[in-house]
Coordinates of C-alpha atoms in Angstrom, one line a residue:
M25 CA -127.3 -89.0 87.7
P26 CA -130.2 -86.8 88.8
L27 CA -130.7 -86.3 92.6
T28 CA -132.9 -89.2 93.8
A29 CA -135.7 -89.6 96.4
D30 CA -133.4 -91.6 98.6
M31 CA -130.9 -88.8 98.6
R32 CA -133.5 -86.4 99.8
R33 CA -134.7 -88.8 102.4
S34 CA -131.3 -89.2 103.7
I35 CA -130.6 -85.4 104.1
D36 CA -134.1 -85.2 105.9
Q37 CA -132.9 -87.9 108.2
I38 CA -129.7 -86.1 108.9
R39 CA -131.8 -83.1 109.7
D40 CA -134.2 -85.1 112.2
Y41 CA -131.2 -86.6 113.7
L42 CA -129.6 -83.2 114.3
F43 CA -132.7 -81.5 115.6
G44 CA -133.6 -84.5 117.7
G45 CA -129.8 -84.6 119.0
G46 CA -130.1 -80.9 120.3
Y47 CA -128.7 -79.3 117.2
P48 CA -131.7 -76.9 116.3
D49 CA -129.8 -74.3 114.2
P50 CA -130.3 -75.0 110.6
V51 CA -127.5 -72.9 109.6
S52 CA -124.7 -74.5 111.8
N53 CA -126.1 -77.7 110.7
A54 CA -125.8 -76.9 107.1
E55 CA -122.2 -75.7 107.9
Q56 CA -121.4 -78.7 109.8
L57 CA -122.6 -80.8 106.7
S58 CA -120.6 -79.0 104.4
F59 CA -117.3 -79.9 106.4
L60 CA -118.5 -83.6 106.3
F61 CA -119.1 -83.3 102.5
F62 CA -115.6 -81.6 101.9
F63 CA -113.9 -84.3 103.9
C64 CA -115.7 -86.8 102.0
L65 CA -114.9 -85.5 98.5
V66 CA -111.4 -84.8 99.1
E67 CA -110.5 -88.5 99.2
S68 CA -112.0 -89.0 95.7
I69 CA -110.5 -85.9 94.3
D70 CA -107.0 -87.0 95.5
A71 CA -107.6 -90.2 94.1
E72 CA -108.3 -88.8 90.7
N73 CA -105.3 -86.5 90.8
V74 CA -102.9 -89.7 91.7
A75 CA -104.5 -91.6 88.7
R76 CA -104.0 -88.6 86.2
A77 CA -100.4 -88.2 87.4
A78 CA -99.9 -92.0 87.1
S79 CA -101.3 -91.7 83.4
T80 CA -99.2 -88.9 82.3
G81 CA -96.0 -89.6 84.0
K82 CA -96.0 -86.5 86.2
P83 CA -95.0 -86.5 89.8
F84 CA -97.6 -85.9 92.3
A85 CA -97.7 -86.3 96.1
S86 CA -101.1 -87.5 97.4
L87 CA -102.4 -85.7 100.4
F88 CA -102.5 -88.9 102.4
S89 CA -99.0 -89.8 102.0
G90 CA -96.4 -89.6 104.8
E91 CA -97.2 -89.1 108.7
W92 CA -99.5 -87.0 110.6
P93 CA -98.4 -86.0 114.1
L94 CA -101.2 -86.5 116.5
N95 CA -102.8 -83.6 118.3
N96 CA -104.5 -85.9 120.8
P97 CA -102.5 -89.1 122.2
L98 CA -105.8 -90.9 122.8
N99 CA -106.2 -91.1 118.8
A100 CA -103.1 -93.4 118.6
P101 CA -104.1 -96.9 117.3
T102 CA -105.2 -99.4 120.1
H103 CA -104.6 -103.0 120.6
E104 CA -106.7 -105.3 122.6
V105 CA -105.3 -107.1 125.8
R106 CA -106.9 -110.6 126.3
D107 CA -107.2 -113.3 128.9
G108 CA -107.5 -116.4 126.8
G109 CA -109.9 -115.7 124.2
M110 CA -111.8 -113.0 125.9
P111 CA -110.7 -109.3 125.5
I112 CA -110.3 -107.4 128.6
H113 CA -109.5 -103.7 127.6
R114 CA -108.0 -101.9 124.7
L115 CA -104.6 -99.9 125.1
S116 CA -103.5 -97.0 123.0
T117 CA -99.8 -97.6 121.4
A118 CA -97.1 -95.0 122.4
Q119 CA -97.2 -93.6 118.9
H120 CA -96.8 -89.8 118.3
S121 CA -98.0 -89.8 114.8
I122 CA -100.1 -91.8 112.3
P123 CA -99.9 -92.4 108.5
R124 CA -101.8 -89.7 106.8
S125 CA -103.8 -92.4 105.0
R126 CA -105.9 -92.8 108.4
L127 CA -107.1 -89.5 107.6
R128 CA -109.1 -90.7 104.5
W129 CA -112.7 -90.5 104.9
S130 CA -113.2 -94.1 104.1
D131 CA -110.8 -95.1 106.8
W132 CA -112.2 -93.0 109.8
A133 CA -116.0 -92.7 108.7
R134 CA -116.4 -96.3 108.2
N135 CA -114.3 -97.7 111.1
L136 CA -114.7 -95.3 114.0
G137 CA -117.8 -94.5 116.1
G138 CA -119.1 -92.9 119.4
E139 CA -116.7 -90.8 121.5
A140 CA -113.5 -92.4 119.3
L141 CA -115.3 -90.7 116.3
V142 CA -115.8 -87.3 117.9
R143 CA -112.3 -87.2 119.3
F144 CA -110.7 -88.2 116.0
V145 CA -112.6 -85.9 113.9
R146 CA -112.2 -83.0 116.4
D147 CA -108.5 -83.3 117.1
E148 CA -107.3 -84.6 113.9
V149 CA -109.5 -84.3 111.0
F150 CA -110.3 -80.9 111.3
P151 CA -106.7 -79.8 111.9
F152 CA -105.5 -81.8 109.0
Y153 CA -107.7 -80.2 106.6
A154 CA -107.2 -76.7 108.0
G155 CA -103.6 -77.1 107.2
M156 CA -103.9 -77.6 103.7
G157 CA -102.2 -75.1 101.4
E158 CA -104.8 -74.1 98.9
A159 CA -106.2 -70.5 99.4
S160 CA -109.8 -71.6 98.9
V161 CA -109.3 -74.3 101.5
R162 CA -107.8 -71.9 103.8
E163 CA -111.0 -69.6 103.5
F164 CA -113.2 -72.5 103.8
M165 CA -111.7 -73.9 107.0
R166 CA -110.9 -70.7 108.5
G167 CA -112.1 -70.9 112.2
A168 CA -113.7 -74.2 111.5
R169 CA -114.5 -76.5 114.3
L170 CA -116.5 -79.6 114.9
G171 CA -119.9 -78.5 116.4
I172 CA -121.5 -82.0 116.5
E173 CA -120.0 -83.5 119.7
E174 CA -122.7 -85.8 120.7
P175 CA -121.0 -89.1 120.0
T176 CA -124.4 -91.0 118.9
V177 CA -125.6 -88.1 116.4
L178 CA -122.1 -87.6 114.9
T179 CA -121.9 -91.5 114.2
Q180 CA -125.4 -91.4 112.5
V181 CA -124.8 -88.3 110.5
V182 CA -121.4 -89.6 109.2
A183 CA -123.0 -92.9 108.1
L184 CA -125.8 -91.3 106.3
V185 CA -123.6 -88.8 104.4
D186 CA -121.1 -91.9 103.4
S187 CA -124.4 -93.8 102.2
L188 CA -125.0 -90.6 99.8
G189 CA -122.0 -91.7 97.6
L190 CA -120.7 -88.2 96.8
G191 CA -117.6 -89.4 95.2
Q192 CA -119.5 -91.0 92.5
A193 CA -122.1 -88.5 92.0
D194 CA -121.8 -85.9 89.2
A195 CA -121.3 -82.1 89.9
D196 CA -125.0 -81.2 89.1
T197 CA -126.3 -83.8 91.5
K198 CA -123.9 -82.9 94.4
G199 CA -125.2 -79.3 93.7
D200 CA -128.6 -80.1 93.9
L201 CA -128.1 -82.2 97.0
F202 CA -126.4 -79.4 98.9
E203 CA -129.3 -77.1 97.9
H204 CA -131.6 -79.6 99.6
V205 CA -129.4 -78.9 102.5
L206 CA -129.8 -75.2 102.3
R207 CA -133.5 -75.2 102.0
Q208 CA -133.6 -76.2 105.5
I209 CA -132.4 -72.6 106.4
K210 CA -135.7 -70.9 107.0
Q211 CA -134.9 -67.8 109.1
A212 CA -133.1 -64.5 108.4
G213 CA -129.7 -63.9 109.7
E214 CA -128.7 -61.2 112.4
L215 CA -127.8 -58.7 109.8
G216 CA -131.0 -59.3 107.9
Q217 CA -129.5 -61.7 105.3
F218 CA -131.7 -64.7 104.0
R219 CA -131.5 -67.4 101.5
T220 CA -133.1 -65.9 98.3
P221 CA -135.7 -68.3 96.6
R222 CA -134.0 -70.0 93.8
H223 CA -136.7 -69.4 91.3
I224 CA -136.7 -65.9 91.9
I225 CA -132.8 -66.0 91.4
R226 CA -133.3 -68.0 88.1
T227 CA -135.8 -65.3 86.7
I228 CA -133.5 -62.5 87.3
V229 CA -130.4 -64.2 85.8
E230 CA -132.4 -64.9 82.8
M231 CA -133.4 -61.3 82.5
V232 CA -129.7 -60.0 82.9
D233 CA -128.4 -62.8 80.5
P234 CA -124.6 -62.9 81.5
Q235 CA -122.3 -64.4 79.0
V236 CA -119.0 -66.2 78.6
G237 CA -116.2 -63.8 79.1
E238 CA -118.1 -61.5 81.4
T239 CA -117.4 -61.2 85.0
V240 CA -120.1 -61.9 87.4
Y241 CA -120.1 -60.6 91.2
D242 CA -122.4 -60.9 94.3
P243 CA -121.1 -58.5 97.1
A244 CA -123.6 -60.3 99.4
A245 CA -123.1 -63.7 98.0
G246 CA -124.8 -65.8 100.8
T247 CA -125.0 -69.1 99.7
A248 CA -123.9 -68.4 96.3
G249 CA -127.2 -68.7 94.6
F250 CA -126.9 -66.1 92.2
L251 CA -123.4 -67.4 91.0
V252 CA -124.5 -70.8 90.8
A253 CA -127.6 -69.8 88.6
A254 CA -125.4 -67.5 86.3
Y255 CA -123.0 -70.5 86.0
N256 CA -126.1 -72.8 84.9
H257 CA -127.5 -70.3 82.6
I258 CA -124.1 -69.8 80.6
R259 CA -124.0 -73.8 80.3
L260 CA -127.5 -73.9 79.1
A261 CA -127.0 -71.3 76.4
K262 CA -123.9 -73.4 75.5
S263 CA -125.6 -76.8 75.2
S264 CA -126.7 -78.5 72.2
P265 CA -130.4 -79.9 72.2
A266 CA -129.2 -83.3 73.1
A267 CA -127.3 -82.1 76.2
V268 CA -130.3 -80.3 77.6
L269 CA -132.2 -82.3 80.4
Q270 CA -135.7 -81.5 82.1
I271 CA -134.9 -81.7 85.8
D272 CA -137.4 -81.1 88.7
L273 CA -136.3 -78.5 91.3
D274 CA -138.6 -77.5 94.3
G275 CA -141.5 -79.2 92.5
K276 CA -141.2 -77.4 89.1
T277 CA -139.6 -78.8 85.8
H278 CA -136.6 -76.8 84.7
R279 CA -134.1 -77.0 81.8
R280 CA -130.4 -77.7 82.4
G281 CA -127.7 -77.9 80.1
H282 CA -124.2 -79.7 80.2
G283 CA -122.5 -76.9 78.2
D284 CA -121.1 -79.2 75.7
L285 CA -120.5 -76.4 73.3
L286 CA -118.3 -74.7 75.6
S287 CA -114.7 -74.9 74.4
P288 CA -112.0 -76.0 76.8
A289 CA -110.8 -72.3 77.1
E290 CA -114.3 -71.0 77.7
L291 CA -114.9 -73.5 80.4
Q292 CA -111.8 -72.7 82.3
Q293 CA -112.9 -69.1 82.1
L294 CA -115.9 -70.0 84.0
K295 CA -114.1 -72.0 86.6
Q296 CA -111.4 -69.2 87.1
G297 CA -111.7 -65.5 86.7
S298 CA -115.5 -65.3 85.9
F299 CA -117.3 -65.3 89.3
F300 CA -116.7 -63.4 92.3
G301 CA -118.3 -62.9 95.7
N302 CA -117.9 -61.6 99.4
D303 CA -120.2 -62.2 102.4
V304 CA -119.7 -60.7 106.0
D305 CA -120.7 -64.0 107.8
P306 CA -118.0 -66.8 108.1
K307 CA -120.8 -69.2 108.0
M308 CA -122.2 -68.1 104.7
V309 CA -118.7 -67.9 103.2
R310 CA -118.4 -71.5 104.0
L311 CA -121.6 -72.5 102.6
A312 CA -121.0 -70.5 99.5
L313 CA -117.7 -72.1 98.8
M314 CA -119.0 -75.6 99.3
N315 CA -122.1 -74.8 97.1
L316 CA -119.7 -73.7 94.3
T317 CA -117.0 -76.5 94.9
L318 CA -119.6 -79.1 94.6
R319 CA -120.4 -77.8 91.2
G320 CA -116.7 -77.9 90.0
L321 CA -116.2 -74.1 90.9
S322 CA -113.8 -74.7 93.6
D323 CA -111.6 -71.8 92.3
V324 CA -114.2 -68.9 92.7
P325 CA -113.1 -66.6 95.4
I326 CA -115.8 -65.9 98.2
L327 CA -114.2 -63.4 100.7
L328 CA -115.1 -62.7 104.4
R329 CA -115.3 -59.0 103.8
N330 CA -117.8 -56.2 104.6
V331 CA -117.7 -54.2 101.4
L332 CA -119.2 -51.2 103.0
T333 CA -116.6 -50.8 105.6
S334 CA -113.4 -52.0 103.7
A335 CA -111.8 -51.0 100.5
F336 CA -109.7 -52.9 98.1
E337 CA -106.5 -51.2 96.9
A338 CA -105.4 -51.9 93.4
D339 CA -102.5 -54.2 94.4
R340 CA -105.2 -56.3 96.3
K341 CA -107.4 -56.4 93.5
A342 CA -104.6 -57.6 91.1
A343 CA -103.5 -60.2 93.4
M344 CA -107.2 -61.6 93.7
G345 CA -107.6 -61.5 90.0
V346 CA -110.5 -58.8 90.6
P347 CA -111.0 -56.7 87.4
A348 CA -109.5 -53.2 88.0
E349 CA -112.0 -51.6 85.7
G350 CA -115.0 -53.1 87.4
F351 CA -117.4 -55.9 87.0
D352 CA -119.6 -56.6 83.7
V353 CA -122.6 -57.9 85.8
V354 CA -123.6 -57.6 89.3
L355 CA -126.3 -59.7 90.9
A356 CA -127.4 -59.1 94.4
N357 CA -129.9 -59.5 97.2
P358 CA -128.1 -57.1 99.8
P359 CA -129.4 -57.3 103.7
F360 CA -132.6 -55.3 104.2
A361 CA -133.1 -53.3 107.3
G362 CA -129.4 -53.4 108.5
R363 CA -127.5 -50.4 110.0
V364 CA -123.7 -49.8 109.7
D365 CA -121.8 -47.8 112.1
K366 CA -121.4 -44.5 110.1
D367 CA -117.7 -43.9 111.2
R368 CA -116.8 -47.2 109.5
I369 CA -118.3 -46.7 106.0
V370 CA -116.0 -46.2 103.2
G371 CA -115.9 -42.5 102.5
H372 CA -116.8 -42.7 98.9
L373 CA -119.8 -44.9 99.6
K374 CA -121.6 -42.5 102.0
V375 CA -125.0 -41.3 100.9
G376 CA -125.8 -38.2 103.1
S377 CA -126.2 -39.4 106.8
T378 CA -127.8 -42.8 106.2
S379 CA -126.5 -46.0 107.7
A380 CA -129.1 -48.3 106.0
T381 CA -127.4 -51.0 104.3
E382 CA -130.1 -51.4 101.5
L383 CA -129.1 -47.7 100.3
L384 CA -125.2 -48.1 100.8
F385 CA -125.2 -51.4 98.8
L386 CA -127.0 -49.9 96.0
N387 CA -124.3 -47.1 96.1
Y388 CA -121.5 -49.5 96.3
I389 CA -122.8 -51.6 93.2
L390 CA -122.8 -48.6 91.2
D391 CA -119.3 -48.0 92.2
C392 CA -118.1 -51.5 91.4
L393 CA -119.7 -51.8 87.9
R394 CA -117.5 -51.1 84.8
A395 CA -118.7 -48.5 82.5
G396 CA -121.6 -50.0 80.6
G397 CA -122.0 -53.1 82.9
R398 CA -125.4 -54.1 84.1
A399 CA -126.9 -54.9 87.6
A400 CA -130.0 -56.5 89.0
V401 CA -130.5 -55.9 92.7
I402 CA -133.4 -57.0 94.9
V403 CA -134.4 -54.1 97.0
P404 CA -137.1 -53.5 99.9
E405 CA -140.1 -51.6 98.1
G406 CA -139.1 -48.5 100.4
V407 CA -135.9 -47.9 98.4
L408 CA -138.0 -47.0 95.4
F409 CA -140.2 -44.3 97.1
G410 CA -138.6 -43.6 100.3
S411 CA -138.8 -39.8 101.1
T412 CA -135.4 -39.2 102.8
S413 CA -132.6 -37.2 101.3
A414 CA -130.5 -40.3 100.7
H415 CA -133.4 -42.2 99.3
R416 CA -134.0 -39.3 96.7
H417 CA -130.4 -38.8 95.9
L418 CA -129.9 -42.4 94.8
R419 CA -132.8 -42.4 92.7
R420 CA -132.0 -39.1 91.0
N421 CA -128.5 -40.3 90.4
L422 CA -129.7 -43.7 88.9
I423 CA -132.2 -41.7 86.6
E424 CA -130.0 -38.9 85.5
D425 CA -126.4 -40.5 85.2
H426 CA -127.3 -43.9 84.6
G427 CA -129.7 -46.2 82.7
V428 CA -132.5 -47.8 84.8
D429 CA -133.9 -50.4 82.4
A430 CA -136.8 -51.9 84.6
V431 CA -138.2 -52.4 88.0
L432 CA -139.9 -56.0 88.6
S433 CA -142.5 -55.7 91.3
M434 CA -142.7 -59.0 93.4
P435 CA -145.7 -60.2 95.3
S436 CA -145.9 -59.6 98.9
G437 CA -144.8 -62.9 100.7
V438 CA -142.4 -63.9 98.2
F439 CA -139.5 -64.1 100.8
Q440 CA -141.6 -66.0 103.3
P441 CA -140.7 -67.6 105.6
Y442 CA -137.9 -65.2 106.2
S443 CA -139.4 -61.8 105.9
G444 CA -142.7 -60.5 104.8
V445 CA -141.4 -57.3 103.4
K446 CA -142.4 -56.1 99.9
T447 CA -139.6 -56.0 97.4
S448 CA -138.6 -55.4 93.8
A449 CA -135.7 -56.1 91.6
L450 CA -134.1 -53.1 90.1
F451 CA -132.5 -53.5 86.7
F452 CA -129.9 -50.7 85.5
R453 CA -126.5 -50.1 83.8
K454 CA -123.9 -47.8 84.7
G455 CA -123.4 -44.6 82.8
G456 CA -125.7 -42.9 80.2
Q457 CA -129.2 -41.7 81.1
T458 CA -132.6 -43.0 81.6
R459 CA -135.2 -42.5 78.8
H460 CA -138.0 -44.6 80.2
V461 CA -138.5 -47.5 82.6
L462 CA -140.3 -50.7 82.2
F463 CA -142.3 -51.7 85.2
L464 CA -143.1 -55.3 85.5
Q465 CA -145.9 -56.4 88.0
A466 CA -145.6 -59.9 89.3
E467 CA -149.0 -61.0 91.1
H468 CA -147.9 -64.6 91.1
D469 CA -144.5 -66.5 91.2
G470 CA -145.6 -70.1 90.9
Y471 CA -145.7 -70.7 94.7
Q472 CA -148.4 -70.4 97.2
L473 CA -147.9 -66.9 99.0
D474 CA -148.4 -68.4 102.4
A475 CA -146.0 -68.4 105.6
N476 CA -143.7 -71.2 104.0
H477 CA -144.0 -70.2 100.3
D478 CA -142.9 -73.6 99.3
T479 CA -146.1 -75.2 97.7
P480 CA -145.9 -75.1 93.8
I481 CA -149.1 -73.7 92.1
E482 CA -149.8 -73.4 88.1
A483 CA -150.1 -69.4 88.4
D484 CA -146.9 -67.9 87.7
D485 CA -146.2 -64.5 86.0
L486 CA -142.4 -64.6 86.1
P487 CA -141.8 -66.4 82.9
A488 CA -144.1 -64.0 80.6
L489 CA -142.5 -60.9 82.5
A490 CA -138.9 -62.2 81.8
H491 CA -139.8 -62.6 78.2
T492 CA -141.2 -59.0 78.1
Y493 CA -137.9 -57.6 79.5
R494 CA -135.9 -59.7 76.9
R495 CA -138.1 -57.7 74.0
R496 CA -138.5 -54.4 76.0
D497 CA -137.6 -52.4 72.8
A498 CA -140.7 -54.1 71.1
A499 CA -142.8 -53.7 74.2
W500 CA -141.9 -49.7 74.1
T501 CA -143.0 -49.6 70.8
E502 CA -146.3 -51.2 71.7
W503 CA -146.8 -49.0 74.6
E504 CA -146.4 -45.8 72.6
A505 CA -148.9 -47.2 69.9
R506 CA -151.5 -48.0 72.8
D507 CA -155.1 -46.7 72.9
T508 CA -154.9 -44.3 76.0
E509 CA -158.6 -44.4 76.3
A510 CA -158.8 -48.1 76.6
A511 CA -157.7 -50.3 79.5
W512 CA -154.3 -51.6 79.4
P513 CA -154.3 -55.4 79.3
H514 CA -150.9 -56.2 80.2
P515 CA -149.1 -56.5 83.9
W516 CA -146.4 -54.2 82.5
W517 CA -146.0 -50.6 81.5
F518 CA -143.7 -47.7 81.0
A519 CA -142.9 -44.3 82.4
E520 CA -140.6 -41.7 80.8
A521 CA -137.9 -40.3 82.9
A522 CA -139.4 -36.8 82.8
V523 CA -142.5 -38.2 84.5
I524 CA -140.4 -40.1 87.1
E525 CA -138.4 -36.9 87.9
A526 CA -141.8 -35.1 88.4
N527 CA -142.7 -37.4 91.1
Q528 CA -139.6 -37.1 93.0
Y529 CA -137.8 -40.1 91.3
D530 CA -140.3 -42.5 92.6
L531 CA -139.5 -45.9 91.3
S532 CA -142.6 -47.9 92.6
A533 CA -144.3 -49.6 89.9
A534 CA -147.8 -48.8 91.3
R535 CA -147.2 -45.1 90.7
Y536 CA -147.3 -45.5 87.1
R537 CA -149.8 -48.2 86.7
P538 CA -152.0 -47.1 83.7
T539 CA -155.6 -46.3 84.3
H540 CA -158.5 -45.2 82.3
Q541 CA -161.9 -43.1 83.2
A542 CA -163.6 -46.3 84.8
E543 CA -160.8 -47.0 86.9
V544 CA -160.1 -45.6 90.5
E545 CA -156.5 -45.9 91.9
H546 CA -156.0 -47.4 95.3
H547 CA -152.9 -47.9 97.2
D548 CA -152.8 -51.5 98.8
S549 CA -152.2 -52.2 102.3
A550 CA -148.6 -53.3 101.8
R551 CA -147.8 -50.2 100.1
L552 CA -149.2 -48.2 102.7
L553 CA -147.1 -49.9 105.3
E554 CA -144.3 -49.4 103.3
E555 CA -144.5 -45.8 103.2
L556 CA -145.1 -45.8 106.8
A557 CA -141.9 -47.5 107.3
A558 CA -140.2 -45.1 105.1
I559 CA -141.5 -42.2 107.3
E560 CA -140.2 -43.8 110.3
A561 CA -136.8 -44.5 109.1
E562 CA -136.6 -40.9 107.9
I563 CA -137.7 -39.7 111.4
A564 CA -135.1 -41.8 112.9
E565 CA -132.4 -40.5 110.4
R566 CA -133.2 -37.0 111.7
I567 CA -133.2 -37.4 115.3
E568 CA -129.9 -39.2 115.0
A569 CA -128.5 -36.6 112.9
L570 CA -129.9 -34.0 115.6
R571 CA -128.3 -36.1 118.4
E572 CA -125.0 -36.0 116.6
A573 CA -125.1 -32.3 116.1
L574 CA -125.9 -31.7 119.8
A575 CA -123.1 -33.9 121.0
K576 CA -120.6 -32.0 118.6
G577 CA -122.0 -29.0 120.3
F578 CA -121.1 -29.9 123.7
D579 CA -117.5 -31.1 122.8

């Protein structure tokens, strides 16, 4: 069933209850909801496993069979003391354990409320699920705690989650529901990370075109938007016409496929061994795991790890199922404007003296791709034209030793309300050499470019530009045959590697925009601001290097 208006309203009600009850942080609220969703879903999953075992005759022990030792004696069962027909008070029994069946969602969520609910969820439910043996559950529940301790608010929120009927919803509906939760996150994290708009993600994934059998990796996974989009893209490509639906997402109509043409082996490969991710923020790891779990991808590893400061040894890669030769596809929106302690950066990832995360991540992505593997990385515009030695070194490496396919320049404001920084998506392959680069200029992305960036509009350059990227060989032929004296009519153009080299490996689209005699080229204000920011960053880098040199001189 599709995501209904009633489901959306319930999520909006939950948000209002939390905000009104003194819980204003949308990231923490999403995390708490992910715990409640998980507790609710485990009951239906366990019931399905029990039924499957019974039909096949295989032994299976329910998670809810046996006894649970109480952590808090106040959570023991109670009985009423009466004077005639009137209850006087309730007494807890002297039990030190309870049946594990009491930890089913349907038991406590529908029968407890107020302070009793807070106490039971905090002291029994969270420890119970944290103790489950599956590796994915341990990662999800690591350090988990109840954050909604106001009794009335928790009672209201649990009742609304119960009304969603998650146990009966299909994977796509559950996933869309959780995406509606994630849309409430409207601020960047402390490390410069933020939720990538889903229409941008879908466009990039469509351009890269991951296939069944390829490994797909996001080293800064956030809420797993890229991995989910890659999974949906593959399913759509493997769907018959009858299995393709038109659905509404964020005010736009999109196609989604059920993947009915996937063989059982291919489906199993997608669920295990195709998708990988990391994130440095424990909350993001939890949100990513829930986003994937709701879509039937509970075995996808999302590790709590800073890839810039920790390296995987070969034996650890093998244990995690990480391909030793590297990944086929990397899709990422790494944190912008972050800094890493230089002494903690993994040695082979260092780029000069820079500590800028956007540059270090780009180098890391090159390092973790397999030969011939392809990547699409969202970068702040300054990465494409910055004049520091680290900027130029990375761009020269990309052009001379690898294949840069394209740069998609996105409109300013596309990452509002998180950030106003001008961004581009950089598409490249590991190995080979760049002959020419396709530049794609998007002026409109289908949404109003205002402070919220969530109002749908008709103007949308992304579908046509994605189509141009997919037919870039034919586009190159068209470009070569152009009349250089006439105005170029398309929002895309090419530059050859020799021209890019002559411009200090500048990869910004505006640098190579074709002009004719009647045109005068002007830099827009956003470009000028980015150039000033790059100059400021370079000055800061040089001051830091000088400070370190002086400090060493006095040692």
